[in-house]
Every structure is written in C-alpha cells, then in structure tokens.
Coordinates of N, CA, C and O in Angstrom, one line a residue:
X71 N -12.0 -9.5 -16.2 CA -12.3 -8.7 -17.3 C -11.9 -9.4 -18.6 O -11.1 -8.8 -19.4
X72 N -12.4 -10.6 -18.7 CA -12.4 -11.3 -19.7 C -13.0 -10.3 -21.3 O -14.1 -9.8 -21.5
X73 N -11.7 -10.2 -22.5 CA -11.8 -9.5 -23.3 C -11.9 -7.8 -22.9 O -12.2 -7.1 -23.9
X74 N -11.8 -7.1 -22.0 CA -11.8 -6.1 -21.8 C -10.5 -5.3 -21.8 O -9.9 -6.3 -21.4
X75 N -9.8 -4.6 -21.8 CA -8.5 -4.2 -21.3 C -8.7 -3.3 -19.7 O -9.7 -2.7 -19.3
X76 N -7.2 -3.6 -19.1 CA -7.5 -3.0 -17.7 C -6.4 -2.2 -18.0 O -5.6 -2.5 -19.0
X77 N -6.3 -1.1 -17.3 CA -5.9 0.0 -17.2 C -4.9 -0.3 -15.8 O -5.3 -0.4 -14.7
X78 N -3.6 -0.2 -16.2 CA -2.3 -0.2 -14.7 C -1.5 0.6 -14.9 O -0.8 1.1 -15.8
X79 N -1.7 0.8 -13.5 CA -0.8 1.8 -12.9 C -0.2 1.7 -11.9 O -0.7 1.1 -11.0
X80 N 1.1 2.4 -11.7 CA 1.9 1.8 -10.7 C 2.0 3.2 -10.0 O 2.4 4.1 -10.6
X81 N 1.5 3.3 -8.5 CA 1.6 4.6 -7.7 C 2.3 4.5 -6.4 O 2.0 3.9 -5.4
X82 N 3.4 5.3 -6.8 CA 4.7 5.0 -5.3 C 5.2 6.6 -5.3 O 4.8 7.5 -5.8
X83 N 6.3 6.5 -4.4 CA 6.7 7.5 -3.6 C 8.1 7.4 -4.8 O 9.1 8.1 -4.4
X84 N 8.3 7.0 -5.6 CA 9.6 6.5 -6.3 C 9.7 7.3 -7.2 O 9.0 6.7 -8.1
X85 N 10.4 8.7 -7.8 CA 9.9 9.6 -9.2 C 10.9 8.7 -10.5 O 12.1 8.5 -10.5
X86 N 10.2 8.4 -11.2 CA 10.6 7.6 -12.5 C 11.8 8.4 -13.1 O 12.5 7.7 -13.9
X87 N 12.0 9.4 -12.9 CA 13.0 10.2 -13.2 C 14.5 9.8 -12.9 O 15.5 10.3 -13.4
X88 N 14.4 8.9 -11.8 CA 15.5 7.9 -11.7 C 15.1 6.6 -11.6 O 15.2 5.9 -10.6
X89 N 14.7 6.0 -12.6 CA 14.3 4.7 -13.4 C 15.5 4.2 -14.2 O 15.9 5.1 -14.9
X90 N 16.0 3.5 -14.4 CA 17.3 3.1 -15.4 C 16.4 2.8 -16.5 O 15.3 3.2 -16.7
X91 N 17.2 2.0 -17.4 CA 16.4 1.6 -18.7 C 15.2 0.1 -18.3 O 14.0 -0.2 -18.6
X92 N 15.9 -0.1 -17.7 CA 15.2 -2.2 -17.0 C 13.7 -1.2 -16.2 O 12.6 -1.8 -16.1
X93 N 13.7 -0.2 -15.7 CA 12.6 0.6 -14.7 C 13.2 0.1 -13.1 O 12.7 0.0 -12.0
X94 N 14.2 -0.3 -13.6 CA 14.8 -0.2 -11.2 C 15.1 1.1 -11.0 O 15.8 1.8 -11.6
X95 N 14.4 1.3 -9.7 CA 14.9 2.8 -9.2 C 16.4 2.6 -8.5 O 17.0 1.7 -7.9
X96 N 16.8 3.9 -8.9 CA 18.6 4.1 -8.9 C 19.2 4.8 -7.9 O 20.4 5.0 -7.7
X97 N 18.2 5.3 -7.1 CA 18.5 6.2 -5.3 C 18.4 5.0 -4.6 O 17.8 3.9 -4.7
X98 N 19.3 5.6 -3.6 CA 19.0 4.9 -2.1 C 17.9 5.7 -1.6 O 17.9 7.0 -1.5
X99 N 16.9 4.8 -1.2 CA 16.2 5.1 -0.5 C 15.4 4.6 0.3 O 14.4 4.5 -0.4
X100 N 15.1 4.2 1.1 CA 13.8 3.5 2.2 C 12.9 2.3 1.2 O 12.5 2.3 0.1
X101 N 12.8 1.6 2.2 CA 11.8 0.5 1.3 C 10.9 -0.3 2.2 O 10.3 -1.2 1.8
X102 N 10.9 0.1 3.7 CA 10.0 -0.3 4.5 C 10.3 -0.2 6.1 O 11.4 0.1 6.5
X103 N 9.2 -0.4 7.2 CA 9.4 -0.1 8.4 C 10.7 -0.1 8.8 O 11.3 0.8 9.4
X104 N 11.1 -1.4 8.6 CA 12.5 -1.6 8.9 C 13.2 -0.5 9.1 O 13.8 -0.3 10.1
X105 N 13.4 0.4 8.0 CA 14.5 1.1 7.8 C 14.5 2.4 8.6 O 15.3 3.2 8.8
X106 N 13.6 2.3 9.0 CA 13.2 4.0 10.3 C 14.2 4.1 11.2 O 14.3 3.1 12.0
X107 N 15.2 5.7 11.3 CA 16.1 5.3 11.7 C 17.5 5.3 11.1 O 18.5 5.6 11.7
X108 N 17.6 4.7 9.8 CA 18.9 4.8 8.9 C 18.5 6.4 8.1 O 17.7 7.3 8.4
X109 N 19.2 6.3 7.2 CA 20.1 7.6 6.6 C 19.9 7.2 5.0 O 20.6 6.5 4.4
X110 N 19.0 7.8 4.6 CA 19.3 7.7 3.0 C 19.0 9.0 2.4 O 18.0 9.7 2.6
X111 N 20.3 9.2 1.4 CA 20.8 10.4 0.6 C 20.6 11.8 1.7 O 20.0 12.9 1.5
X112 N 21.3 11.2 2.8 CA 21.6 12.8 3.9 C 20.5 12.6 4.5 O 20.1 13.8 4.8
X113 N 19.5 11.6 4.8 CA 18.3 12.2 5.6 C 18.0 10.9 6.5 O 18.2 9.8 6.0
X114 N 17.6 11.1 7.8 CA 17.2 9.9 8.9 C 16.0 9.4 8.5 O 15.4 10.4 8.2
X115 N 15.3 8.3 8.2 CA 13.9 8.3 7.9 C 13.7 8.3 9.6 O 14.3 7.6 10.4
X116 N 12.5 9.4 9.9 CA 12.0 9.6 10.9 C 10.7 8.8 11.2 O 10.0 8.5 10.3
X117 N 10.3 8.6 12.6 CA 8.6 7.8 12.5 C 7.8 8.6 11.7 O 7.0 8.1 11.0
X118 N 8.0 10.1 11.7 CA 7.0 11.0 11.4 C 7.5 10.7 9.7 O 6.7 10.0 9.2
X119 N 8.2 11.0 9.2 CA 8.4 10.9 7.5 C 8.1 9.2 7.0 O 7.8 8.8 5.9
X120 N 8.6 8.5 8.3 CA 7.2 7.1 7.6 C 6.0 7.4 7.3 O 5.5 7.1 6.2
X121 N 5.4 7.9 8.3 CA 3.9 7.8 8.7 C 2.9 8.5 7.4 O 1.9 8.2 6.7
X122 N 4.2 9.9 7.5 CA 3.3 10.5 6.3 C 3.3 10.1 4.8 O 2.4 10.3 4.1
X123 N 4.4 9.4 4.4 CA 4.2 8.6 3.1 C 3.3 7.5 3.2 O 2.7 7.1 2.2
X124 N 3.2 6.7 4.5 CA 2.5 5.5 4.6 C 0.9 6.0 4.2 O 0.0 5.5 3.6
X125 N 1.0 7.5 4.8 CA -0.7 7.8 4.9 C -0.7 8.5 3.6 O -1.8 9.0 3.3
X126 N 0.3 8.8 2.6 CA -0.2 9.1 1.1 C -0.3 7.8 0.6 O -1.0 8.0 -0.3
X127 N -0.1 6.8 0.5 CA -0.9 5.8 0.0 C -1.9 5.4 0.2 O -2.7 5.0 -0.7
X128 N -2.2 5.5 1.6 CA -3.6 5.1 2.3 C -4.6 5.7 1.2 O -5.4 5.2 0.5
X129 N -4.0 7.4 1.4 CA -4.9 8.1 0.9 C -5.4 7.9 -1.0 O -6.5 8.0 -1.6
X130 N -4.1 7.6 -1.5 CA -4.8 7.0 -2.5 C -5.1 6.3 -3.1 O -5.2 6.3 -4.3
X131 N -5.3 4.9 -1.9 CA -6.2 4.0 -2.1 C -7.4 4.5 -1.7 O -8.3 4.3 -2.5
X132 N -7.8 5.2 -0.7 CA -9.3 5.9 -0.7 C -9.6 6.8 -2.1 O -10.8 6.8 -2.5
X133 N -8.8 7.4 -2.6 CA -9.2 8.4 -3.9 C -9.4 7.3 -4.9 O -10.4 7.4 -5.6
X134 N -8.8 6.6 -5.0 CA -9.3 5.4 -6.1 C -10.7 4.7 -6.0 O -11.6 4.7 -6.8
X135 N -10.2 4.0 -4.3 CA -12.3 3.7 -4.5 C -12.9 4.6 -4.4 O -14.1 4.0 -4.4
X136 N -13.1 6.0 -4.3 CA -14.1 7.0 -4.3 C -14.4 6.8 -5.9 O -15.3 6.3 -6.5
X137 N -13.3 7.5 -6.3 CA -13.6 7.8 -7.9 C -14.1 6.2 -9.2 O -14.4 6.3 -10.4
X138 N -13.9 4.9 -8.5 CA -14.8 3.7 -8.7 C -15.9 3.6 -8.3 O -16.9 3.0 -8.8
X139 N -15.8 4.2 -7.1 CA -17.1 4.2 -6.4 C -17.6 2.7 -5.7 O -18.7 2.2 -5.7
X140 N -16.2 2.2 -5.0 CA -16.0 0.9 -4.2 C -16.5 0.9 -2.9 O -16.0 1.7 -2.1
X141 N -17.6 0.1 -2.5 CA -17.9 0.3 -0.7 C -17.1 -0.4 -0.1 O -17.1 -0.4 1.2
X142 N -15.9 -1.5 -0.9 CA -15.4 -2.4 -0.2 C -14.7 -3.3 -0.9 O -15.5 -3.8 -1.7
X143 N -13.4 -3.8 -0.9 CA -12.2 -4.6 -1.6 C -12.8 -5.9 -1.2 O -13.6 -5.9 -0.2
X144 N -12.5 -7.2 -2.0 CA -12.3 -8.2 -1.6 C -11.1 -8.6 -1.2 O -10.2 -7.9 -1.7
X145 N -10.6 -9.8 0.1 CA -9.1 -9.5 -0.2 C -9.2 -11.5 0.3 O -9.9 -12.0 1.1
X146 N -8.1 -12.2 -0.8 CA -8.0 -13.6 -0.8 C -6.5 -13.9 -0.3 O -5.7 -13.0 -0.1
X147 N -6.4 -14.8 -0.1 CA -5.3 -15.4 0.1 C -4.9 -14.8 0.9 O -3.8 -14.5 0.6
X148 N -5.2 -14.4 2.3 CA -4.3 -13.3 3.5 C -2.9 -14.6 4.0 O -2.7 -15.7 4.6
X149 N -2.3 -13.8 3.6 CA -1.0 -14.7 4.7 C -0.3 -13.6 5.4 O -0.1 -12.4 5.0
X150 N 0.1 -14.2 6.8 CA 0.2 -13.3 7.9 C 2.2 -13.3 7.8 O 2.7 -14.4 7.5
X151 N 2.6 -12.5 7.9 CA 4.4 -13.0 7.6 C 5.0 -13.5 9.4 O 6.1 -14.0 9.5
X152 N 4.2 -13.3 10.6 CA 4.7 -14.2 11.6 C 3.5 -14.7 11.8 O 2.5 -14.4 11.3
X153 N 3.8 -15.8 13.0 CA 2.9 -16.6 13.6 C 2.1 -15.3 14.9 O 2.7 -14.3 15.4
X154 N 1.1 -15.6 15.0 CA 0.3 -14.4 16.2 C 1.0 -14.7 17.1 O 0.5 -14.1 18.0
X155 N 2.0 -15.4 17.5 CA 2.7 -15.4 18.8 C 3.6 -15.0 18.9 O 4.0 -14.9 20.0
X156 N 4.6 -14.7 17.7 CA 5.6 -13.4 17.4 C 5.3 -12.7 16.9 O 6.3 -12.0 16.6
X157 N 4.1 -12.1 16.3 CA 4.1 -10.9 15.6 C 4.4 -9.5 16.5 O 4.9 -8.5 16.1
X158 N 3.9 -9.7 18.2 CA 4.2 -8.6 19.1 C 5.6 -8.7 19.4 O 5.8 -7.8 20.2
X159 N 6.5 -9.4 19.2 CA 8.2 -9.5 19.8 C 8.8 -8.9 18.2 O 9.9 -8.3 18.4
X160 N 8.4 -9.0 16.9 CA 8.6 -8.5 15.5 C 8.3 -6.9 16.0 O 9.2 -6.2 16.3
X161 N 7.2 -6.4 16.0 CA 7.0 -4.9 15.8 C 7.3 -3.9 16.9 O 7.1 -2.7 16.9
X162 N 7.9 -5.1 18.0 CA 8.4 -4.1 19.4 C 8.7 -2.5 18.7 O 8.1 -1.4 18.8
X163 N 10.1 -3.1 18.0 CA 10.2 -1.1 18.2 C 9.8 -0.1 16.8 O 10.4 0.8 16.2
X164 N 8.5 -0.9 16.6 CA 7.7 0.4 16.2 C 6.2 0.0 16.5 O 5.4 -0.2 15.7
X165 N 6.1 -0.1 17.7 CA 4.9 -0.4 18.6 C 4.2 0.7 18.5 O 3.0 0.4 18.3
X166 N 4.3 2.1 18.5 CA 3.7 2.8 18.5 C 3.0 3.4 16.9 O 2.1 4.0 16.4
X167 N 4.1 2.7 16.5 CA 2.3 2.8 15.2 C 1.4 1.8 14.6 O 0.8 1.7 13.6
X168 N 1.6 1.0 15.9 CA 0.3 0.2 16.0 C -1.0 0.6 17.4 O -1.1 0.5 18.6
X169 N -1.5 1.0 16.5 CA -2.8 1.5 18.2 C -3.2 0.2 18.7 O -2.4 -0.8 18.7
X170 N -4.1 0.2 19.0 CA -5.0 -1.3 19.7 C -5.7 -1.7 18.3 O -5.6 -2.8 17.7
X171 N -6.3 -0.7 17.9 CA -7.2 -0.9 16.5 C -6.8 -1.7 15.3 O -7.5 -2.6 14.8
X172 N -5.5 -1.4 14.9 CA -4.9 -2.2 13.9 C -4.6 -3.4 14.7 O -5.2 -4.4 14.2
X173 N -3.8 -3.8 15.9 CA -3.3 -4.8 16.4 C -4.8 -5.9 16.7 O -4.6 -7.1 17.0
X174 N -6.0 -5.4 16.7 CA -7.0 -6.0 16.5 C -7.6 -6.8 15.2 O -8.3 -7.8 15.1
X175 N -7.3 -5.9 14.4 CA -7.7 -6.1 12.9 C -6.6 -7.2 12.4 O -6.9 -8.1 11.6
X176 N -5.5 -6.9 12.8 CA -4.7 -7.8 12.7 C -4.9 -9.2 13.0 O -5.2 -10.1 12.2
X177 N -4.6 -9.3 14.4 CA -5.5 -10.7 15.4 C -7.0 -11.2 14.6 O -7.3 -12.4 14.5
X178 N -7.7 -10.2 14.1 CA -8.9 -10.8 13.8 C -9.1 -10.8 12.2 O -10.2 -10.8 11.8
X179 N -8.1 -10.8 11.4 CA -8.3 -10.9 10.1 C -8.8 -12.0 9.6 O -8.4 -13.0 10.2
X180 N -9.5 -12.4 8.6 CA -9.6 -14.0 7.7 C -9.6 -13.8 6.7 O -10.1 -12.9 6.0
X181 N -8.9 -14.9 6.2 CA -9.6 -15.1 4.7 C -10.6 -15.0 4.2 O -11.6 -15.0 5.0
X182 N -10.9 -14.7 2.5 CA -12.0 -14.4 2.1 C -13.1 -13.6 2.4 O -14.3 -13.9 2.3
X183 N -12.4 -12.3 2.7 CA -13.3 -11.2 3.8 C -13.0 -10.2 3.0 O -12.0 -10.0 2.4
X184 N -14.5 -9.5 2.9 CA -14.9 -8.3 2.1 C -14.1 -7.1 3.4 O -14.3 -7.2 4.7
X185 N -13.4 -6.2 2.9 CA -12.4 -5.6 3.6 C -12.9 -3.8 3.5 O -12.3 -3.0 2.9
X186 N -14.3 -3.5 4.2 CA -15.1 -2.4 4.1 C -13.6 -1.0 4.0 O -12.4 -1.0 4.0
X187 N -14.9 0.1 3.8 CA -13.7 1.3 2.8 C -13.4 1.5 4.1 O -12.2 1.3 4.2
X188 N -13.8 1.8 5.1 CA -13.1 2.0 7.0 C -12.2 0.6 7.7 O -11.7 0.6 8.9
X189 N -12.3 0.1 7.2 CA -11.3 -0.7 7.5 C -9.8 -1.2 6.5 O -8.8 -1.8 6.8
X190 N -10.2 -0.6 5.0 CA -8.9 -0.7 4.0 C -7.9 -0.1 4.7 O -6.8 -0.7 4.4
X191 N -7.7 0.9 5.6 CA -6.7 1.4 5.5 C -5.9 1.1 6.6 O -5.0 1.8 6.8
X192 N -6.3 0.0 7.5 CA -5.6 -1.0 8.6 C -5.2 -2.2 7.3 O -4.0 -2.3 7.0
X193 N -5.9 -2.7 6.9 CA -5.3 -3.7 5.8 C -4.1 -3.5 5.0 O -3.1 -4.3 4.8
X194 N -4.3 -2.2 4.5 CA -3.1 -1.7 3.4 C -2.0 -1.4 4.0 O -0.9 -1.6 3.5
X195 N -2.0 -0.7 5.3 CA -0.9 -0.2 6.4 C -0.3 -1.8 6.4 O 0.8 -2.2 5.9
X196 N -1.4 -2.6 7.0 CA -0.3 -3.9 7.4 C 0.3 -4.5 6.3 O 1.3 -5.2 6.6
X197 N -0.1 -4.3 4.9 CA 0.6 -4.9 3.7 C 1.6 -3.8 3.7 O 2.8 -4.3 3.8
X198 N 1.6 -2.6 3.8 CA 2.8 -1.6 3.9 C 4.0 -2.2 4.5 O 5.2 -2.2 4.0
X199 N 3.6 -2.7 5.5 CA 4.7 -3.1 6.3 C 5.3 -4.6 6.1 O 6.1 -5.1 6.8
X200 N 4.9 -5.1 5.4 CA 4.8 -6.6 4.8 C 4.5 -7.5 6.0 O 5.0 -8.6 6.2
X201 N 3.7 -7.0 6.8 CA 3.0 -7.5 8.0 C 1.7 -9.0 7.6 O 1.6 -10.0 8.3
X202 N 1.1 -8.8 6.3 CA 0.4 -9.2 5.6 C 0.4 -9.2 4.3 O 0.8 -8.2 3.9
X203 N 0.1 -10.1 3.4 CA 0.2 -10.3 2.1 C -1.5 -11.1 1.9 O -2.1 -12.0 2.5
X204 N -1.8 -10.3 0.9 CA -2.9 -10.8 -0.2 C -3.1 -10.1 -1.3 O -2.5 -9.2 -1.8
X205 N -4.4 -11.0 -1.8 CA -4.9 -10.3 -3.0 C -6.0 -9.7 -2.6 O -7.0 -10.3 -2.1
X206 N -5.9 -8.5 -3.0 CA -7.5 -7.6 -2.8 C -7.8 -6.4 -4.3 O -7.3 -5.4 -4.9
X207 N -9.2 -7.2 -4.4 CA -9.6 -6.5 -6.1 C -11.5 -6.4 -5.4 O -12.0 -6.6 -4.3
X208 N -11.9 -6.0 -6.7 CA -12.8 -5.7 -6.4 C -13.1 -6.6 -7.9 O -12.2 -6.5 -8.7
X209 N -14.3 -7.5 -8.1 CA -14.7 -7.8 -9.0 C -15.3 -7.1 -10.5 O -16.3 -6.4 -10.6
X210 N -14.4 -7.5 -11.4 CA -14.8 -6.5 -12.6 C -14.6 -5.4 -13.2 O -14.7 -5.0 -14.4
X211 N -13.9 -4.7 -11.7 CA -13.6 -3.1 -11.4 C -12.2 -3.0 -11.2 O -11.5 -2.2 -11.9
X212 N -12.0 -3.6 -10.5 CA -10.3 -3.3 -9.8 C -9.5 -4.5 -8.9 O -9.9 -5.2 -8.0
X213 N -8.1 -4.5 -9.6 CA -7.1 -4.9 -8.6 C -6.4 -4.1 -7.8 O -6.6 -2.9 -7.9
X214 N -5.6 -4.6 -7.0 CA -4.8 -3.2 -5.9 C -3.8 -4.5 -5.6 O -4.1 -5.6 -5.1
X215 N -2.4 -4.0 -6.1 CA -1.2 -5.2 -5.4 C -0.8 -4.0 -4.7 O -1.0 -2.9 -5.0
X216 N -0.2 -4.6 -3.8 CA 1.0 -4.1 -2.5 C 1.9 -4.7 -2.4 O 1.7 -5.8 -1.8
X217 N 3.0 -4.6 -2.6 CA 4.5 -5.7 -2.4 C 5.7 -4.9 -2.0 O 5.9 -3.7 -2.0
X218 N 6.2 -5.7 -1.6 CA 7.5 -5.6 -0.7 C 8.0 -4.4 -1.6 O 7.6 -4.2 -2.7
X219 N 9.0 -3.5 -0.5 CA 9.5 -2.1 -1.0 C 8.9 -1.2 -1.6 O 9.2 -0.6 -2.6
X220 N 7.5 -0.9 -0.6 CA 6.8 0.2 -0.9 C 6.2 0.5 -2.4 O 6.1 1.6 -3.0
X221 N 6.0 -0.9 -2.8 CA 5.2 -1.1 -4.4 C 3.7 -1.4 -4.2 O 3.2 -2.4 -3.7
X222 N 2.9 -0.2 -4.8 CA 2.0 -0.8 -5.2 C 1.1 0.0 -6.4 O 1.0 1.2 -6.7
X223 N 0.7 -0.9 -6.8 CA -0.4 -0.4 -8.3 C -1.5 -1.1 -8.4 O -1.9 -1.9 -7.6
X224 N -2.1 -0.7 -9.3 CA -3.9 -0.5 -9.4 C -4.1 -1.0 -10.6 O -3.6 -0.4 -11.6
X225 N -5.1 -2.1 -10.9 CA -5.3 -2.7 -12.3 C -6.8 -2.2 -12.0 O -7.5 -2.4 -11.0
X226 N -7.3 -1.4 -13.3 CA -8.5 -0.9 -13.0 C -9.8 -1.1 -14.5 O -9.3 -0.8 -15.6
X227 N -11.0 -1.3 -14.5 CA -11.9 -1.4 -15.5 C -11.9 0.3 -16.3 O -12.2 0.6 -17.5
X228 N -11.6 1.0 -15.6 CA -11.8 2.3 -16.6 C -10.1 3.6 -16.2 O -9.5 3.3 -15.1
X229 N -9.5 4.6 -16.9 CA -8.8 5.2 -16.9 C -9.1 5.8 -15.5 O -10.2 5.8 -14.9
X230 N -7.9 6.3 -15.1 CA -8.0 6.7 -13.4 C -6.9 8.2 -13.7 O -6.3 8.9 -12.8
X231 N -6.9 8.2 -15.1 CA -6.6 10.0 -15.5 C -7.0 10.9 -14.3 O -6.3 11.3 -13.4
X232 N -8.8 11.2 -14.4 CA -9.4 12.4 -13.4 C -8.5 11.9 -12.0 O -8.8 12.7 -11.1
X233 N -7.8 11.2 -11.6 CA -7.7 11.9 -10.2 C -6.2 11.3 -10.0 O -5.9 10.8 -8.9
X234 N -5.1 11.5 -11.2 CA -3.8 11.7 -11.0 C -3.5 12.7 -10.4 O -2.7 12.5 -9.4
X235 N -4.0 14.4 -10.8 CA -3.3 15.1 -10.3 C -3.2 15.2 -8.6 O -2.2 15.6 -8.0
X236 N -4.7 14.4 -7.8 CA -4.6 14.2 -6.9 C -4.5 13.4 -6.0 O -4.9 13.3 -4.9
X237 N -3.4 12.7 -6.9 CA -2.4 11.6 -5.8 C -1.3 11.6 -6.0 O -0.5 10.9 -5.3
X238 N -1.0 12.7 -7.2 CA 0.0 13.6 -7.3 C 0.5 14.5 -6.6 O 1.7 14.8 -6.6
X239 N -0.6 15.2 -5.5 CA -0.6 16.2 -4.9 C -0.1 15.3 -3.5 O 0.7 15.7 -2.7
X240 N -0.5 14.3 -3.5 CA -0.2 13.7 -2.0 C 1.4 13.3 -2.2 O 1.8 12.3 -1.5
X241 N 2.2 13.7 -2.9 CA 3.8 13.1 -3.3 C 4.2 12.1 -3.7 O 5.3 11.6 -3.4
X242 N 3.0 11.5 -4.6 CA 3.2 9.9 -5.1 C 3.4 10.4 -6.7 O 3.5 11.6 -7.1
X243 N 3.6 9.0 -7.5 CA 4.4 9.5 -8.8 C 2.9 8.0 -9.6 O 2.7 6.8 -9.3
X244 N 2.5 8.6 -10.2 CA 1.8 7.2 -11.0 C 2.5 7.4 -12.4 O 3.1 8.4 -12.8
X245 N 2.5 6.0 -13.1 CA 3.2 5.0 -13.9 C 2.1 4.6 -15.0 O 1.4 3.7 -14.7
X246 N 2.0 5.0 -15.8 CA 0.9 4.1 -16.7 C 2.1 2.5 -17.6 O 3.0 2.6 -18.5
X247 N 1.5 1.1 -16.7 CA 2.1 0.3 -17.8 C 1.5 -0.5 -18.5 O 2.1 -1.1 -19.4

C-alpha cells in the first residue's frame, strides 16, 4: 500500500485497561498452550477456557475477511517450530486438540500457499500455538500477524470500525495503533 495509509489494530483477549504506560500488559495471565493447567489470578486455565478464547480469534479472523470480503490469505515464509518427527512427542499432552485434520494440514503445509477461508482457521490455531510462524496478508487489502503470547493484529486497506462491536462481543479487546 505504497502511499496509502493502513489501518492497525491489535485484537487480543488482553483489556488495555491494564496496559502500563510502555503498553505491557500488567496481569498474570496465560500466554499459550503451554500454560493449560496452571493457575492465573485464582483460575486453572482449563482445555475448555483455551479452546474457547482460541476460537474467538479464529472467529475474528473470519469476521475480518467477511467484512474485506477475502476468499483467501496468502501466507509466506511458513516456518514449522519442530522438525515433523518431533512435532507428535511436542503436542502429546494436548493431543486432543489436535484432530486428524489439523495434524494433516500441518504435515501438509508449504510455502507460498494461498491459505483458502476453510482452511485459515487450522493455520491460525497452529500459529496460536506457536506451532507455525508466517506471514499471511492478503495483497493490497490486509496483513494479519500472530506472535507469540496470544498477539495478534490486522494491518488493513480500509477502517475495520463496522465490525468492532463484533469481536468485541466474542471477548476480545481491539487497539487502534
């Protein structure tokens, strides 16, 4: 978007309202699979209270490309964080939130692959989990980063106002920076 301004936003489970002055969030709290199981601020993170934050992002990465009107991310540079011959001795004990399906998409990922809207949300899960790292934008239109500790934001060609309230509604907090 040479000469254009992009529009970012940063949409997490993190309420800004405990942001310091620098913007580091100031709770303890969860910051990836890993942690399922520990205790932050009086609470166990449960498989079930992963799953459902994992799947309000999913979800609003689907509300984003609807309201772009994206049939599909590009995504570059995939790097895998184990080799395919430890990634199944890595995710043993949360095996079960991998079906066959993702553990396929996984196995069969490549570089430089147009990443259709039914298949983003095996991609995004596995960046969730820092299982996978890339870059995936859409040309013109949109970036989408995912990084470690449950970060991610949206560099986009037009304001993504109309559909705050409803990724608001899924318990996420967006950031205009």
């Amino acid at each position: 978007m040479i000469g254009n301004k992009m529009h970012k936003y940063r949409i997490t489970k993190y309420n800004p309202l405990y942001r310091d002055a620098e913007g580091r969030f100031t709770r303890d709290d969860w910051t990836s699979i890993s942690d399922i199981g520990k205790v932050f601020e009086n609470q166990e993170l449960t498989i079930e209270m992963y799953k459902k934050t994992e799947d309000s992002y999913i979800k609003a990465v689907h509300l984003t490309m609807d309201f772009l009107n994206l049939p599909h991310l590009h995504a570059r540079n995939i790097i895998k964080s184990f080799p395919d011959d430890q990634f199944l001795t890595q995710i043993n004990p949360y095996m079960e939130l991998y079906p066959n399906d993702l553990l396929h998409y996984y196995f069969s990922t490549n570089n430089n692959e147009k990443i259709t809207y039914e298949h983003i949300d095996k991609h995004c899960r596995l960046q969730l989990r820092e299982d996978l790292g890339s870059a995936l934008f859409y040309p013109h239109k949109c970036k989408l980063f995912i990084g470690y500790d449950y970060l991610m934001s949206f560099h986009s060609h037009i304001q993504l106002d109309p559909i705050f309230q409803s990724i608001q509604n899924l318990g996420l907090f967006v950031e205009e920076f």
